[in-house]
mmCIF file of C-alpha atoms and ligand atoms in Angstrom:
data_model
loop_
_atom_site.group_PDB
_atom_site.id
_atom_site.type_symbol
_atom_site.label_atom_id
_atom_site.label_comp_id
_atom_site.label_asym_id
_atom_site.label_seq_id
_atom_site.Cartn_x
_atom_site.Cartn_y
_atom_site.Cartn_z
ATOM 1 C CA MET A 201 -31.524 -5.544 -80.203
ATOM 2 C CA ASP A 202 -28.463 -3.975 -81.867
ATOM 3 C CA ASP A 203 -27.716 -0.266 -81.666
ATOM 4 C CA LYS A 204 -29.246 0.665 -85.023
ATOM 5 C CA LYS A 205 -31.835 3.441 -84.951
ATOM 6 C CA ILE A 206 -35.426 2.297 -85.167
ATOM 7 C CA ILE A 207 -37.886 2.902 -87.971
ATOM 8 C CA PHE A 208 -41.620 2.298 -87.848
ATOM 9 C CA SER A 209 -44.177 2.769 -90.602
ATOM 10 C CA GLY A 210 -47.211 1.148 -92.164
ATOM 11 C CA VAL A 211 -49.978 1.252 -94.723
ATOM 12 C CA GLN A 212 -53.712 0.750 -94.242
ATOM 13 C CA PRO A 213 -55.156 -2.226 -96.127
ATOM 14 C CA SER A 214 -58.153 -0.127 -97.133
ATOM 15 C CA GLY A 215 -57.838 -0.445 -100.898
ATOM 16 C CA ASN A 216 -55.344 -1.440 -103.568
ATOM 17 C CA LEU A 217 -52.104 0.380 -102.929
ATOM 18 C CA THR A 218 -51.319 3.206 -105.306
ATOM 19 C CA LEU A 219 -48.245 4.565 -106.988
ATOM 20 C CA GLY A 220 -48.487 7.316 -104.327
ATOM 21 C CA ASN A 221 -48.108 4.778 -101.520
ATOM 22 C CA TYR A 222 -45.158 3.237 -103.312
ATOM 23 C CA LEU A 223 -43.276 6.424 -104.188
ATOM 24 C CA GLY A 224 -44.217 8.288 -100.990
ATOM 25 C CA ALA A 225 -43.521 5.511 -98.532
ATOM 26 C CA ILE A 226 -42.610 1.933 -99.482
ATOM 27 C CA LYS A 227 -39.839 2.788 -101.951
ATOM 28 C CA ASN A 228 -38.182 4.820 -99.211
ATOM 29 C CA TRP A 229 -38.519 1.948 -96.730
ATOM 30 C CA VAL A 230 -36.580 -0.293 -99.092
ATOM 31 C CA SER A 231 -33.674 2.132 -99.148
ATOM 32 C CA LEU A 232 -33.608 2.408 -95.349
ATOM 33 C CA GLN A 233 -33.668 -1.266 -94.458
ATOM 34 C CA ASN A 234 -29.916 -1.833 -94.414
ATOM 35 C CA ASP A 235 -29.065 0.989 -92.054
ATOM 36 C CA TYR A 236 -31.929 0.837 -89.580
ATOM 37 C CA ARG A 237 -33.881 -1.626 -87.501
ATOM 38 C CA CYS A 238 -37.159 -1.501 -89.410
ATOM 39 C CA ILE A 239 -40.651 -2.430 -88.311
ATOM 40 C CA TYR A 240 -43.412 -2.248 -90.908
ATOM 41 C CA ALA A 241 -47.029 -3.138 -90.231
ATOM 42 C CA MET A 242 -50.326 -3.544 -92.001
ATOM 43 C CA MET A 243 -52.521 -1.051 -90.154
ATOM 44 C CA ASP A 244 -55.833 -2.899 -90.011
ATOM 45 C CA LEU A 245 -57.059 -1.230 -86.801
ATOM 46 C CA HIS A 246 -56.974 2.113 -88.610
ATOM 47 C CA THR A 247 -58.872 0.701 -91.563
ATOM 48 C CA ILE A 248 -62.143 0.141 -89.691
ATOM 49 C CA THR A 249 -62.527 3.873 -88.964
ATOM 50 C CA VAL A 250 -64.312 3.793 -92.330
ATOM 51 C CA ARG A 251 -66.858 1.019 -93.060
ATOM 52 C CA GLN A 252 -65.251 -1.895 -94.872
ATOM 53 C CA THR A 253 -66.301 -5.264 -96.217
ATOM 54 C CA PRO A 254 -64.662 -7.717 -93.758
ATOM 55 C CA ALA A 255 -63.583 -10.196 -96.448
ATOM 56 C CA ASP A 256 -61.863 -7.373 -98.324
ATOM 57 C CA VAL A 257 -59.921 -6.228 -95.263
ATOM 58 C CA ARG A 258 -58.791 -9.808 -94.610
ATOM 59 C CA ARG A 259 -57.658 -10.346 -98.196
ATOM 60 C CA ARG A 260 -56.010 -6.948 -98.565
ATOM 61 C CA THR A 261 -54.011 -7.286 -95.376
ATOM 62 C CA LEU A 262 -52.056 -10.196 -96.851
ATOM 63 C CA GLU A 263 -51.938 -8.468 -100.238
ATOM 64 C CA VAL A 264 -50.261 -5.469 -98.623
ATOM 65 C CA LEU A 265 -47.719 -7.758 -96.980
ATOM 66 C CA ALA A 266 -47.031 -9.507 -100.304
ATOM 67 C CA LEU A 267 -46.575 -6.114 -101.913
ATOM 68 C CA TYR A 268 -44.113 -4.943 -99.230
ATOM 69 C CA ILE A 269 -42.013 -8.005 -99.976
ATOM 70 C CA ALA A 270 -42.419 -7.664 -103.750
ATOM 71 C CA CYS A 271 -41.229 -4.048 -103.512
ATOM 72 C CA GLY A 272 -38.030 -5.277 -101.889
ATOM 73 C CA ILE A 273 -38.633 -5.322 -98.130
ATOM 74 C CA ASP A 274 -36.737 -8.333 -96.828
ATOM 75 C CA PRO A 275 -38.922 -10.315 -94.403
ATOM 76 C CA GLU A 276 -35.861 -11.896 -92.803
ATOM 77 C CA GLU A 277 -34.237 -8.589 -91.955
ATOM 78 C CA ASN A 278 -37.281 -6.520 -90.974
ATOM 79 C CA ILE A 279 -40.195 -7.066 -88.639
ATOM 80 C CA LEU A 280 -43.417 -7.312 -90.657
ATOM 81 C CA PHE A 281 -46.696 -7.836 -88.849
ATOM 82 C CA ILE A 282 -50.424 -7.175 -88.688
ATOM 83 C CA GLN A 283 -51.303 -4.350 -86.287
ATOM 84 C CA SER A 284 -54.272 -6.193 -84.737
ATOM 85 C CA HIS A 285 -51.966 -9.103 -83.821
ATOM 86 C CA ASN A 286 -50.393 -6.923 -81.172
ATOM 87 C CA SER A 287 -52.966 -5.724 -78.640
ATOM 88 C CA ALA A 288 -50.417 -3.297 -77.164
ATOM 89 C CA HIS A 289 -51.360 -0.807 -79.924
ATOM 90 C CA ALA A 290 -54.937 -0.498 -78.675
ATOM 91 C CA GLU A 291 -53.785 -0.504 -75.041
ATOM 92 C CA LEU A 292 -51.282 2.308 -75.432
ATOM 93 C CA ALA A 293 -53.739 4.254 -77.593
ATOM 94 C CA TRP A 294 -56.173 4.294 -74.673
ATOM 95 C CA VAL A 295 -53.584 5.752 -72.313
ATOM 96 C CA LEU A 296 -52.497 8.341 -74.892
ATOM 97 C CA ASN A 297 -56.133 9.332 -75.480
ATOM 98 C CA CYS A 298 -56.026 10.670 -71.945
ATOM 99 C CA TYR A 299 -53.065 12.878 -72.884
ATOM 100 C CA THR A 300 -54.468 14.284 -76.124
ATOM 101 C CA TYR A 301 -56.758 17.290 -76.405
ATOM 102 C CA MET A 302 -59.974 17.472 -78.391
ATOM 103 C CA GLY A 303 -58.823 20.773 -79.898
ATOM 104 C CA GLU A 304 -55.659 19.189 -81.313
ATOM 105 C CA LEU A 305 -57.603 16.391 -82.942
ATOM 106 C CA GLN A 306 -60.179 18.783 -84.362
ATOM 107 C CA ARG A 307 -57.424 20.525 -86.310
ATOM 108 C CA MET A 308 -56.326 17.388 -88.171
ATOM 109 C CA THR A 309 -56.764 17.793 -91.928
ATOM 110 C CA GLN A 310 -57.390 14.089 -92.488
ATOM 111 C CA PHE A 311 -60.198 14.066 -89.907
ATOM 112 C CA LYS A 312 -61.836 17.109 -91.507
ATOM 113 C CA ASP A 313 -61.494 15.555 -94.928
ATOM 114 C CA LYS A 314 -62.710 12.055 -94.015
ATOM 115 C CA SER A 315 -65.587 13.333 -91.880
ATOM 116 C CA SER A 316 -66.844 15.411 -94.777
ATOM 117 C CA ARG A 317 -66.581 12.410 -97.115
ATOM 118 C CA HIS A 318 -68.243 10.023 -94.635
ATOM 119 C CA ALA A 319 -70.766 12.367 -93.038
ATOM 120 C CA GLU A 320 -73.003 9.409 -92.152
ATOM 121 C CA ASN A 321 -70.280 7.791 -90.049
ATOM 122 C CA ILE A 322 -68.213 10.319 -88.117
ATOM 123 C CA ASN A 323 -67.206 7.848 -85.439
ATOM 124 C CA ALA A 324 -64.981 8.354 -82.406
ATOM 125 C CA GLY A 325 -62.307 6.119 -83.968
ATOM 126 C CA LEU A 326 -62.000 8.450 -86.926
ATOM 127 C CA PHE A 327 -61.516 11.308 -84.485
ATOM 128 C CA THR A 328 -58.872 9.592 -82.334
ATOM 129 C CA TYR A 329 -57.145 7.935 -85.312
ATOM 130 C CA PRO A 330 -53.954 10.031 -84.828
ATOM 131 C CA VAL A 331 -53.707 8.835 -81.217
ATOM 132 C CA LEU A 332 -53.639 5.204 -82.342
ATOM 133 C CA MET A 333 -51.029 6.205 -84.888
ATOM 134 C CA ALA A 334 -48.972 7.833 -82.119
ATOM 135 C CA ALA A 335 -49.240 4.607 -80.125
ATOM 136 C CA ASP A 336 -48.023 2.590 -83.145
ATOM 137 C CA ILE A 337 -44.894 4.680 -83.349
ATOM 138 C CA LEU A 338 -44.135 5.288 -79.674
ATOM 139 C CA LEU A 339 -44.531 1.634 -78.656
ATOM 140 C CA TYR A 340 -41.392 0.772 -80.616
ATOM 141 C CA GLN A 341 -39.436 3.868 -79.507
ATOM 142 C CA ALA A 342 -39.070 4.684 -83.199
ATOM 143 C CA ASP A 343 -36.510 7.335 -84.134
ATOM 144 C CA TYR A 344 -37.821 7.848 -87.661
ATOM 145 C CA VAL A 345 -41.129 7.393 -89.447
ATOM 146 C CA PRO A 346 -40.865 7.341 -93.263
ATOM 147 C CA VAL A 347 -44.179 8.557 -94.696
ATOM 148 C CA GLY A 348 -45.618 10.710 -97.456
ATOM 149 C CA LYS A 349 -46.383 14.380 -96.901
ATOM 150 C CA ASP A 350 -50.049 13.826 -96.040
ATOM 151 C CA GLN A 351 -49.041 12.011 -92.835
ATOM 152 C CA MET A 352 -46.667 14.678 -91.515
ATOM 153 C CA GLN A 353 -49.392 16.383 -89.488
ATOM 154 C CA HIS A 354 -49.978 13.072 -87.692
ATOM 155 C CA ILE A 355 -46.268 12.766 -86.942
ATOM 156 C CA GLU A 356 -46.359 16.277 -85.478
ATOM 157 C CA ILE A 357 -49.193 15.416 -83.098
ATOM 158 C CA CYS A 358 -47.378 12.191 -82.181
ATOM 159 C CA ARG A 359 -44.346 14.266 -81.223
ATOM 160 C CA ASP A 360 -46.511 16.634 -79.185
ATOM 161 C CA ILE A 361 -48.122 13.744 -77.303
ATOM 162 C CA ALA A 362 -44.726 12.128 -76.628
ATOM 163 C CA GLN A 363 -43.232 15.377 -75.379
ATOM 164 C CA ARG A 364 -46.239 16.075 -73.177
ATOM 165 C CA PHE A 365 -46.060 12.603 -71.646
ATOM 166 C CA ASN A 366 -42.292 12.850 -71.159
ATOM 167 C CA ALA A 367 -42.660 16.241 -69.502
ATOM 168 C CA VAL A 368 -44.866 14.669 -66.818
ATOM 169 C CA TYR A 369 -43.193 11.273 -66.341
ATOM 170 C CA GLY A 370 -39.572 11.608 -67.498
ATOM 171 C CA ASP A 371 -38.083 10.202 -70.687
ATOM 172 C CA VAL A 372 -40.532 7.425 -71.466
ATOM 173 C CA PHE A 373 -40.809 7.869 -75.234
ATOM 174 C CA THR A 374 -38.331 8.567 -78.003
ATOM 175 C CA VAL A 375 -39.657 11.617 -79.845
ATOM 176 C CA PRO A 376 -39.784 10.468 -83.488
ATOM 177 C CA GLU A 377 -39.072 12.389 -86.661
ATOM 178 C CA GLY A 378 -40.942 12.056 -89.940
ATOM 179 C CA LEU A 379 -38.863 11.161 -93.012
ATOM 180 C CA LEU A 380 -40.015 12.299 -96.441
ATOM 181 C CA PRO A 381 -38.599 10.911 -99.676
ATOM 182 C CA LYS A 382 -36.602 13.403 -101.770
ATOM 183 C CA VAL A 383 -39.058 13.088 -104.648
ATOM 184 C CA GLY A 384 -42.554 11.641 -104.563
ATOM 185 C CA ALA A 385 -43.620 12.757 -101.074
ATOM 186 C CA ASN A 386 -46.854 14.055 -102.536
ATOM 187 C CA VAL A 387 -48.022 12.267 -105.672
ATOM 188 C CA MET A 388 -51.147 13.944 -107.012
ATOM 189 C CA SER A 389 -54.359 12.710 -108.614
ATOM 190 C CA LEU A 390 -54.084 12.173 -112.375
ATOM 191 C CA GLN A 391 -57.514 13.718 -112.892
ATOM 192 C CA GLU A 392 -57.477 16.578 -110.358
ATOM 193 C CA PRO A 393 -53.770 17.251 -109.922
ATOM 194 C CA THR A 394 -54.261 19.707 -107.067
ATOM 195 C CA LYS A 395 -55.563 16.798 -104.918
ATOM 196 C CA LYS A 396 -53.401 13.941 -103.638
ATOM 197 C CA MET A 397 -53.536 10.564 -105.364
ATOM 198 C CA SER A 398 -55.652 8.408 -103.092
ATOM 199 C CA LYS A 399 -56.679 4.753 -103.109
ATOM 200 C CA SER A 400 -60.151 5.780 -101.932
ATOM 201 C CA ASP A 401 -60.769 8.126 -104.867
ATOM 202 C CA PRO A 402 -64.135 7.186 -106.436
ATOM 203 C CA ASN A 403 -62.659 7.762 -109.906
ATOM 204 C CA PRO A 404 -60.182 4.937 -110.705
ATOM 205 C CA LYS A 405 -58.651 7.035 -113.509
ATOM 206 C CA ALA A 406 -57.333 9.381 -110.818
ATOM 207 C CA TYR A 407 -54.874 6.876 -109.361
ATOM 208 C CA ILE A 408 -52.530 4.151 -110.477
ATOM 209 C CA SER A 409 -53.057 1.012 -108.500
ATOM 210 C CA MET A 410 -50.082 -1.285 -108.064
ATOM 211 C CA MET A 411 -52.583 -3.994 -109.075
ATOM 212 C CA ASP A 412 -53.564 -2.394 -112.400
ATOM 213 C CA ASP A 413 -52.748 -4.156 -115.657
ATOM 214 C CA MET A 414 -49.819 -2.610 -117.477
ATOM 215 C CA ASN A 415 -51.962 -1.344 -120.359
ATOM 216 C CA VAL A 416 -54.395 0.262 -117.875
ATOM 217 C CA ILE A 417 -51.490 2.058 -116.176
ATOM 218 C CA ALA A 418 -50.287 3.413 -119.511
ATOM 219 C CA LYS A 419 -53.800 4.511 -120.472
ATOM 220 C CA LYS A 420 -54.332 6.333 -117.177
ATOM 221 C CA ILE A 421 -51.114 8.303 -117.582
ATOM 222 C CA LYS A 422 -51.844 9.152 -121.198
ATOM 223 C CA SER A 423 -55.290 10.476 -120.262
ATOM 224 C CA SER A 424 -54.054 12.430 -117.228
ATOM 225 C CA VAL A 425 -55.163 16.044 -116.910
ATOM 226 C CA THR A 426 -52.538 18.643 -117.837
ATOM 227 C CA ASP A 427 -52.868 22.189 -119.199
ATOM 228 C CA SER A 428 -53.142 23.844 -122.589
ATOM 229 C CA GLU A 429 -49.869 25.747 -122.471
ATOM 230 C CA GLY A 430 -47.843 22.950 -124.044
ATOM 231 C CA VAL A 431 -44.626 23.654 -122.141
ATOM 232 C CA ILE A 432 -42.915 20.912 -120.129
ATOM 233 C CA GLU A 433 -41.583 22.823 -117.182
ATOM 234 C CA TYR A 434 -41.694 22.375 -113.423
ATOM 235 C CA ARG A 435 -43.301 25.368 -111.710
ATOM 236 C CA GLU A 436 -43.707 24.831 -107.989
ATOM 237 C CA GLY A 437 -46.933 26.270 -106.620
ATOM 238 C CA ASP A 438 -48.388 27.144 -110.032
ATOM 239 C CA GLU A 439 -51.791 25.426 -110.043
ATOM 240 C CA THR A 440 -52.160 25.451 -113.815
ATOM 241 C CA LYS A 441 -48.931 23.421 -113.977
ATOM 242 C CA ALA A 442 -50.062 20.927 -111.321
ATOM 243 C CA GLY A 443 -50.571 18.097 -113.848
ATOM 244 C CA ILE A 444 -47.177 18.533 -115.515
ATOM 245 C CA ASN A 445 -45.432 19.068 -112.162
ATOM 246 C CA ASN A 446 -46.935 15.765 -111.043
ATOM 247 C CA LEU A 447 -45.860 13.836 -114.150
ATOM 248 C CA LEU A 448 -42.344 15.275 -113.856
ATOM 249 C CA THR A 449 -42.220 14.219 -110.209
ATOM 250 C CA ILE A 450 -43.422 10.716 -111.045
ATOM 251 C CA MET A 451 -40.911 10.433 -113.907
ATOM 252 C CA SER A 452 -38.101 11.619 -111.647
ATOM 253 C CA ALA A 453 -39.050 9.203 -108.857
ATOM 254 C CA VAL A 454 -39.296 6.131 -111.090
ATOM 255 C CA THR A 455 -36.189 6.842 -113.178
ATOM 256 C CA LYS A 456 -34.071 8.347 -110.348
ATOM 257 C CA ARG A 457 -33.175 11.243 -112.683
ATOM 258 C CA SER A 458 -33.436 14.873 -111.592
ATOM 259 C CA ILE A 459 -36.431 16.917 -112.712
ATOM 260 C CA ASP A 460 -34.045 19.445 -114.306
ATOM 261 C CA ASP A 461 -32.497 16.749 -116.487
ATOM 262 C CA ILE A 462 -35.886 15.489 -117.568
ATOM 263 C CA VAL A 463 -37.101 18.993 -118.405
ATOM 264 C CA LYS A 464 -34.015 19.504 -120.611
ATOM 265 C CA ASP A 465 -34.831 16.328 -122.559
ATOM 266 C CA TYR A 466 -38.287 17.595 -123.418
ATOM 267 C CA ALA A 467 -37.478 21.150 -124.445
ATOM 268 C CA GLY A 468 -39.632 21.884 -127.497
ATOM 269 C CA LYS A 469 -41.465 18.546 -127.312
ATOM 270 C CA GLY A 470 -45.179 18.007 -126.837
ATOM 271 C CA TYR A 471 -47.213 16.509 -123.997
ATOM 272 C CA GLY A 472 -48.054 13.441 -126.098
ATOM 273 C CA ASP A 473 -44.417 12.295 -126.319
ATOM 274 C CA PHE A 474 -43.818 13.110 -122.696
ATOM 275 C CA LYS A 475 -46.858 11.204 -121.470
ATOM 276 C CA ASN A 476 -45.889 8.166 -123.560
ATOM 277 C CA ASP A 477 -42.449 8.149 -121.948
ATOM 278 C CA VAL A 478 -43.812 8.623 -118.436
ATOM 279 C CA ALA A 479 -46.252 5.775 -119.065
ATOM 280 C CA GLU A 480 -43.427 3.510 -120.226
ATOM 281 C CA ALA A 481 -41.205 4.419 -117.269
ATOM 282 C CA VAL A 482 -43.977 3.750 -114.743
ATOM 283 C CA VAL A 483 -44.835 0.432 -116.384
ATOM 284 C CA GLU A 484 -41.155 -0.588 -116.295
ATOM 285 C CA CYS A 485 -41.038 0.304 -112.607
ATOM 286 C CA ILE A 486 -44.199 -1.582 -111.632
ATOM 287 C CA ARG A 487 -43.881 -4.632 -113.910
ATOM 288 C CA PRO A 488 -41.132 -6.461 -111.944
ATOM 289 C CA ILE A 489 -42.908 -5.670 -108.670
ATOM 290 C CA ARG A 490 -46.106 -7.172 -110.036
ATOM 291 C CA GLU A 491 -44.343 -10.315 -111.244
ATOM 292 C CA GLU A 492 -42.800 -10.803 -107.839
ATOM 293 C CA TYR A 493 -46.114 -10.031 -106.151
ATOM 294 C CA ASP A 494 -47.997 -12.631 -108.216
ATOM 295 C CA ARG A 495 -45.487 -15.253 -107.127
ATOM 296 C CA ILE A 496 -45.571 -14.313 -103.428
ATOM 297 C CA ILE A 497 -49.334 -13.911 -103.014
ATOM 298 C CA ALA A 498 -49.845 -17.509 -104.164
ATOM 299 C CA ASP A 499 -48.127 -18.793 -101.002
ATOM 300 C CA LYS A 500 -50.490 -17.952 -98.131
ATOM 301 C CA GLN A 501 -48.668 -20.151 -95.638
ATOM 302 C CA TYR A 502 -45.413 -18.302 -96.249
ATOM 303 C CA LEU A 503 -47.179 -14.982 -95.648
ATOM 304 C CA MET A 504 -48.923 -16.209 -92.499
ATOM 305 C CA ASP A 505 -45.622 -17.488 -91.120
ATOM 306 C CA ILE A 506 -44.057 -14.062 -91.630
ATOM 307 C CA CYS A 507 -47.011 -12.418 -89.849
ATOM 308 C CA SER A 508 -46.879 -14.700 -86.856
ATOM 309 C CA LYS A 509 -43.117 -14.416 -86.457
ATOM 310 C CA GLY A 510 -43.375 -10.637 -86.910
ATOM 311 C CA ALA A 511 -46.171 -10.302 -84.370
ATOM 312 C CA GLU A 512 -44.162 -12.213 -81.801
ATOM 313 C CA SER A 513 -41.222 -9.815 -82.160
ATOM 314 C CA ALA A 514 -43.535 -6.803 -82.200
ATOM 315 C CA ARG A 515 -45.236 -7.941 -78.990
ATOM 316 C CA ARG A 516 -41.919 -8.542 -77.268
ATOM 317 C CA ILE A 517 -40.531 -5.094 -78.116
ATOM 318 C CA SER A 518 -43.709 -3.181 -77.352
ATOM 319 C CA GLN A 519 -44.353 -4.869 -74.000
ATOM 320 C CA ARG A 520 -41.287 -3.118 -72.627
ATOM 321 C CA THR A 521 -42.760 0.292 -73.466
ATOM 322 C CA LEU A 522 -46.273 -0.587 -72.359
ATOM 323 C CA LYS A 523 -45.059 -1.873 -68.958
ATOM 324 C CA LYS A 524 -43.074 1.311 -68.438
ATOM 325 C CA VAL A 525 -46.093 3.457 -69.290
ATOM 326 C CA TYR A 526 -48.424 1.453 -67.030
ATOM 327 C CA LYS A 527 -45.976 1.786 -64.179
ATOM 328 C CA LYS A 528 -45.583 5.541 -64.703
ATOM 329 C CA VAL A 529 -49.325 6.246 -64.711
ATOM 330 C CA GLY A 530 -49.802 4.203 -61.537
ATOM 331 C CA PHE A 531 -51.265 0.881 -62.642
ATOM 332 C CA VAL A 532 -50.513 -2.085 -60.346
ATOM 333 C CA LEU A 533 -48.186 -4.437 -62.241
HETATM 334 P P1 LIG B 668 -52.003 5.373 -95.909
HETATM 335 O O1 LIG B 668 -52.372 3.927 -95.876
HETATM 336 O O2 LIG B 668 -53.023 6.355 -96.332
HETATM 337 O O3 LIG B 668 -50.736 5.581 -96.823
HETATM 338 C C1 LIG B 668 -49.553 4.817 -96.637
HETATM 339 C C2 LIG B 668 -48.333 5.652 -96.932
HETATM 340 O O4 LIG B 668 -48.394 6.157 -98.260
HETATM 341 C C3 LIG B 668 -48.211 7.564 -98.244
HETATM 342 N N1 LIG B 668 -49.025 8.147 -99.312
HETATM 343 C C4 LIG B 668 -48.565 8.974 -100.256
HETATM 344 N N2 LIG B 668 -47.337 9.464 -100.491
HETATM 345 C C5 LIG B 668 -47.192 10.283 -101.553
HETATM 346 N N3 LIG B 668 -48.206 10.632 -102.375
HETATM 347 C C6 LIG B 668 -49.446 10.153 -102.172
HETATM 348 N N4 LIG B 668 -50.430 10.499 -102.989
HETATM 349 C C7 LIG B 668 -49.669 9.292 -101.070
HETATM 350 N N5 LIG B 668 -50.778 8.659 -100.585
HETATM 351 C C8 LIG B 668 -50.357 7.971 -99.507
HETATM 352 C C9 LIG B 668 -48.703 8.010 -96.868
HETATM 353 O O5 LIG B 668 -48.149 9.251 -96.501
HETATM 354 C C10 LIG B 668 -48.227 6.874 -96.008
HETATM 355 O O6 LIG B 668 -46.876 7.054 -95.640
HETATM 356 N N6 LIG B 668 -52.205 6.713 -91.138
HETATM 357 C C11 LIG B 668 -51.387 6.058 -92.111
HETATM 358 C C12 LIG B 668 -51.047 4.630 -91.744
HETATM 359 C C13 LIG B 668 -50.419 4.509 -90.386
HETATM 360 C C14 LIG B 668 -49.072 4.815 -90.057
HETATM 361 C C15 LIG B 668 -48.957 4.529 -88.680
HETATM 362 C C16 LIG B 668 -48.001 5.306 -90.801
HETATM 363 C C17 LIG B 668 -51.038 4.074 -89.266
HETATM 364 N N7 LIG B 668 -50.158 4.082 -88.211
HETATM 365 C C18 LIG B 668 -47.745 4.728 -87.998
HETATM 366 C C19 LIG B 668 -46.790 5.497 -90.114
HETATM 367 C C20 LIG B 668 -46.684 5.220 -88.736
HETATM 368 C C21 LIG B 668 -52.147 6.023 -93.429
HETATM 369 O O7 LIG B 668 -53.345 6.085 -93.458
HETATM 370 O O8 LIG B 668 -51.390 5.796 -94.495
#
């Protein structure tokens, strides 16, 4: 390996990816790929913490890969693989489970949220989910983990686990840092703009799927919830402005213009005009990705070849860390 710093990240194939996944994570990955050694995975082990239809998981895993590539991730330059193709993730997660406290896991917002939404299935995997995530990152000695804001708490616990392990056994793990995009780290629901946009939202009008038709995307933005004040202004922390703040953020992220500039353009204008323009800008951003996606997804063999080559590299890199860990904790090698 060269001396570039290492990046690891991934998305769960648990639903169609949203504009939130794109702006919060994947778009940032694209901009990092030239300067770092990047490893991006489809996190299927995480996906089964919530009940899934097996055929959907299988199909979506390749769809996520096709979308990574369509968004601009170069499969020749980066390692792209399916998490379950590298058993080292589950192996390291077991060891790290023994270095993670129940109390820490109980504090995780995502666990509290998912266990209230899936009260009939609060399984142990859902509880130890952040430990598997720590294993994903630490196996590759990642320096940086580009994610959206909702994952920062998981990066924090990953750092705590790494530091705790290092304190006992010496410098085994690189302690990673989370990387947030400048804009778009927290894209909100279009229907309840104080909640994050999520692919598992029961109301499809609340999120923009990267798989939506262009006219559906435009319709969803035009019917997004705003306020009755009629002023296009960004007011951080003001809940009544949450809808407008969100549309301004989305507009800024897809056009690469500053929020201040956009606000100036709309002085004295109404929400109708603004929403039309946001809708057009989002459609223009997603359309080329979709065209590329449609082309790539048709070639399953190409995608499978990328996965198997990626898994081979992933296994090779992670075995080094796993061996070191096994040796440190006293396993006979
Ligand atoms: P997941 O699949 O929920 O989301 C994938 C990425 O998209 C970001 N994201 C958002 N960003 C901005 N606004 C939103 N509304 C929004 N919704 C999602 C997430 O922050 C994430 O970066 N646990 C992870 C997957 C994972 C992982 C890892 C990530 C497993 N192991 C190791 C990094 C490193 C998850 O469920 O992401």
